[in-house]
Amino acid sequence: MASIRDVAKAAGVSLGTVSNAINRPEVLAPLTLRKVQKVIEDMGFVPNASARNLRAGRNRVIGLIVPDISNPFFTALAMGVNDAAFAAKYVVILCNTDESTDKESQYLEVLSAQNVEGILITPARETIRALAKVAEKGIRLALVDRPALGLQACSVAVNDSYGGSLALTHLHELGHRKILLLTGSEDIPQVADRNAGIRESMKEISANQLPQIMELRLDSMSASNAYDAMMKKIESGVDFTGIICGNDLIALGAIRALREKNIAVPEDVSVIGYDDIDFAGSASVPLTSISQPAFELGYAAAELIISECENPERHVHQRIEFQPRLVVRSSTAPTKAHRANLRIS
Ligand code: RIB
């Protein structure tokens, strides 16, 4: 017996379109409706509970899959998704992958089986190919905090390459020439893009002013992981005057280690974070950071996926990109040498 998925695949349309052909033919373009009705007839498909459920599957439920809900960046993003969903009378199923691609795959399967109407995802790693397979099954996807690249889907992201260049340029302008890059794996797309931005901005610097960048990779982008790594790094010698951190949690962990080792921030070492989470401004040393509009990212992504759910036939995928911005607080300052030069000049 042909299933509704078989009909969708054969007609080259989404599950929602087959459901609409059965339950709400009036919303479909005539050509599409006739195409689906012919496939239903040819396959002898008889709408059963799954089709009716799919009608009920106008269940106004969307899924949100994020890599680390303990990171206030993703908490704010989830709040944006939730507010946009509430405004459209949708509800959200929140899934946290702990940056695991295995968990991510399992959540995609569970949400598909739940017949959610659409899924928002911040991929834990570069998993565009895996997501393309999910989309082929007729599951509506939209990427949040990640450009869709080759995927036929909406996306809302931040120009992370520009964000990386803002961080490097800020420390360089303060005279820092020995900089530690403390961040996660470059398998994490946001990290790769930020590091690429740092490398790009290095090309704009004259050879005699080039900073030396030392990289220290973390297993996870958490404050505790950064604290442990920094305590070890300090033991081996502080051969840097500035630290560019992969996100604010890393920056907070690094500052905790530096202060425990009586290294003054920013007088001895400047620290810049990324995200500008709510706590950044009230940290033990108010954190200079690269601000991302987390709430707006989530709100915009939810609006896009809901628009697609409401009108699949007329929906056109959109790619939205926000720009990050530098927020200067007291965790960064000119180096001692730079301050001396400023006094002389
Ligand atoms: O998930 C790693 C980082 O990417 C987060 O801290 C946030 O910056 C996101 O964009």
PDB file of N, CA and C in Angstrom, residues 160-193:
ATOM      1  N   ASP A 160      30.285  35.766  10.588  1.00  0.00           N
ATOM      2  CA  ASP A 160      31.294  35.424  11.594  1.00  0.00           C
ATOM      3  C   ASP A 160      32.710  35.761  11.136  1.00  0.00           C
ATOM      4  N   SER A 161      32.923  35.757   9.829  1.00  0.00           N
ATOM      5  CA  SER A 161      34.264  36.106   9.341  1.00  0.00           C
ATOM      6  C   SER A 161      34.554  37.569   9.686  1.00  0.00           C
ATOM      7  N   TYR A 162      33.553  38.423   9.468  1.00  0.00           N
ATOM      8  CA  TYR A 162      33.723  39.844   9.832  1.00  0.00           C
ATOM      9  C   TYR A 162      33.901  39.983  11.342  1.00  0.00           C
ATOM     10  N   GLY A 163      33.190  39.138  12.104  1.00  0.00           N
ATOM     11  CA  GLY A 163      33.325  39.185  13.568  1.00  0.00           C
ATOM     12  C   GLY A 163      34.739  38.865  14.008  1.00  0.00           C
ATOM     13  N   GLY A 164      35.337  37.848  13.364  1.00  0.00           N
ATOM     14  CA  GLY A 164      36.734  37.506  13.700  1.00  0.00           C
ATOM     15  C   GLY A 164      37.674  38.655  13.388  1.00  0.00           C
ATOM     16  N   SER A 165      37.431  39.319  12.247  1.00  0.00           N
ATOM     17  CA  SER A 165      38.334  40.429  11.876  1.00  0.00           C
ATOM     18  C   SER A 165      38.171  41.611  12.833  1.00  0.00           C
ATOM     19  N   LEU A 166      36.952  41.826  13.334  1.00  0.00           N
ATOM     20  CA  LEU A 166      36.743  42.910  14.317  1.00  0.00           C
ATOM     21  C   LEU A 166      37.569  42.657  15.584  1.00  0.00           C
ATOM     22  N   ALA A 167      37.585  41.401  16.025  1.00  0.00           N
ATOM     23  CA  ALA A 167      38.317  41.070  17.260  1.00  0.00           C
ATOM     24  C   ALA A 167      39.820  41.286  17.082  1.00  0.00           C
ATOM     25  N   LEU A 168      40.359  40.796  15.957  1.00  0.00           N
ATOM     26  CA  LEU A 168      41.805  40.934  15.707  1.00  0.00           C
ATOM     27  C   LEU A 168      42.176  42.413  15.563  1.00  0.00           C
ATOM     28  N   THR A 169      41.402  43.127  14.794  1.00  0.00           N
ATOM     29  CA  THR A 169      41.707  44.556  14.555  1.00  0.00           C
ATOM     30  C   THR A 169      41.674  45.353  15.860  1.00  0.00           C
ATOM     31  N   HIS A 170      40.726  45.026  16.718  1.00  0.00           N
ATOM     32  CA  HIS A 170      40.623  45.743  18.011  1.00  0.00           C
ATOM     33  C   HIS A 170      41.896  45.553  18.832  1.00  0.00           C
ATOM     34  N   LEU A 171      42.352  44.326  19.000  1.00  0.00           N
ATOM     35  CA  LEU A 171      43.571  44.095  19.796  1.00  0.00           C
ATOM     36  C   LEU A 171      44.801  44.672  19.092  1.00  0.00           C
ATOM     37  N   HIS A 172      44.827  44.556  17.773  1.00  0.00           N
ATOM     38  CA  HIS A 172      45.998  45.068  17.042  1.00  0.00           C
ATOM     39  C   HIS A 172      46.104  46.583  17.218  1.00  0.00           C
ATOM     40  N   GLU A 173      44.970  47.272  17.150  1.00  0.00           N
ATOM     41  CA  GLU A 173      44.962  48.743  17.310  1.00  0.00           C
ATOM     42  C   GLU A 173      45.369  49.154  18.723  1.00  0.00           C
ATOM     43  N   LEU A 174      45.243  48.230  19.684  1.00  0.00           N
ATOM     44  CA  LEU A 174      45.675  48.533  21.064  1.00  0.00           C
ATOM     45  C   LEU A 174      47.144  48.187  21.273  1.00  0.00           C
ATOM     46  N   GLY A 175      47.811  47.766  20.174  1.00  0.00           N
ATOM     47  CA  GLY A 175      49.251  47.511  20.253  1.00  0.00           C
ATOM     48  C   GLY A 175      49.621  46.065  20.517  1.00  0.00           C
ATOM     49  N   HIS A 176      48.644  45.158  20.575  1.00  0.00           N
ATOM     50  CA  HIS A 176      48.956  43.751  20.891  1.00  0.00           C
ATOM     51  C   HIS A 176      49.595  43.071  19.671  1.00  0.00           C
ATOM     52  N   ARG A 177      50.751  42.468  19.901  1.00  0.00           N
ATOM     53  CA  ARG A 177      51.464  41.802  18.819  1.00  0.00           C
ATOM     54  C   ARG A 177      51.696  40.324  19.133  1.00  0.00           C
ATOM     55  N   LYS A 178      51.389  39.910  20.334  1.00  0.00           N
ATOM     56  CA  LYS A 178      51.440  38.468  20.686  1.00  0.00           C
ATOM     57  C   LYS A 178      50.073  38.105  21.244  1.00  0.00           C
ATOM     58  N   ILE A 179      49.308  37.390  20.405  1.00  0.00           N
ATOM     59  CA  ILE A 179      47.886  37.151  20.709  1.00  0.00           C
ATOM     60  C   ILE A 179      47.626  35.653  20.775  1.00  0.00           C
ATOM     61  N   LEU A 180      46.939  35.229  21.840  1.00  0.00           N
ATOM     62  CA  LEU A 180      46.520  33.825  21.973  1.00  0.00           C
ATOM     63  C   LEU A 180      45.097  33.697  21.421  1.00  0.00           C
ATOM     64  N   LEU A 181      44.897  32.739  20.525  1.00  0.00           N
ATOM     65  CA  LEU A 181      43.553  32.454  20.002  1.00  0.00           C
ATOM     66  C   LEU A 181      43.040  31.233  20.763  1.00  0.00           C
ATOM     67  N   LEU A 182      42.086  31.467  21.667  1.00  0.00           N
ATOM     68  CA  LEU A 182      41.579  30.406  22.563  1.00  0.00           C
ATOM     69  C   LEU A 182      40.155  30.077  22.115  1.00  0.00           C
ATOM     70  N   THR A 183      40.000  28.936  21.410  1.00  0.00           N
ATOM     71  CA  THR A 183      38.684  28.668  20.836  1.00  0.00           C
ATOM     72  C   THR A 183      38.473  27.170  20.671  1.00  0.00           C
ATOM     73  N   GLY A 184      37.291  26.804  20.079  1.00  0.00           N
ATOM     74  CA  GLY A 184      36.978  25.387  19.907  1.00  0.00           C
ATOM     75  C   GLY A 184      37.542  24.850  18.601  1.00  0.00           C
ATOM     76  N   SER A 185      37.037  23.657  18.247  1.00  0.00           N
ATOM     77  CA  SER A 185      37.505  22.984  17.028  1.00  0.00           C
ATOM     78  C   SER A 185      37.039  23.713  15.775  1.00  0.00           C
ATOM     79  N   GLU A 186      37.836  23.721  14.735  1.00  0.00           N
ATOM     80  CA  GLU A 186      37.419  24.333  13.469  1.00  0.00           C
ATOM     81  C   GLU A 186      36.395  23.466  12.744  1.00  0.00           C
ATOM     82  N   ASP A 187      36.055  22.296  13.360  1.00  0.00           N
ATOM     83  CA  ASP A 187      34.912  21.528  12.828  1.00  0.00           C
ATOM     84  C   ASP A 187      33.608  22.273  13.091  1.00  0.00           C
ATOM     85  N   ILE A 188      33.657  23.171  14.094  1.00  0.00           N
ATOM     86  CA  ILE A 188      32.467  23.985  14.394  1.00  0.00           C
ATOM     87  C   ILE A 188      32.461  25.132  13.391  1.00  0.00           C
ATOM     88  N   PRO A 189      31.462  25.196  12.523  1.00  0.00           N
ATOM     89  CA  PRO A 189      31.516  26.172  11.424  1.00  0.00           C
ATOM     90  C   PRO A 189      31.720  27.620  11.883  1.00  0.00           C
ATOM     91  N   GLN A 190      31.081  27.985  12.993  1.00  0.00           N
ATOM     92  CA  GLN A 190      31.221  29.369  13.457  1.00  0.00           C
ATOM     93  C   GLN A 190      32.693  29.666  13.804  1.00  0.00           C
ATOM     94  N   VAL A 191      33.352  28.685  14.410  1.00  0.00           N
ATOM     95  CA  VAL A 191      34.773  28.857  14.774  1.00  0.00           C
ATOM     96  C   VAL A 191      35.611  28.989  13.511  1.00  0.00           C
ATOM     97  N   ALA A 192      35.359  28.138  12.547  1.00  0.00           N
ATOM     98  CA  ALA A 192      36.132  28.163  11.291  1.00  0.00           C
ATOM     99  C   ALA A 192      35.981  29.521  10.611  1.00  0.00           C
ATOM    100  N   ASP A 193      34.759  30.046  10.590  1.00  0.00           N
ATOM    101  CA  ASP A 193      34.523  31.331   9.920  1.00  0.00           C
ATOM    102  C   ASP A 193      35.221  32.470  10.658  1.00  0.00           C
TER     103      ASP A 193
END
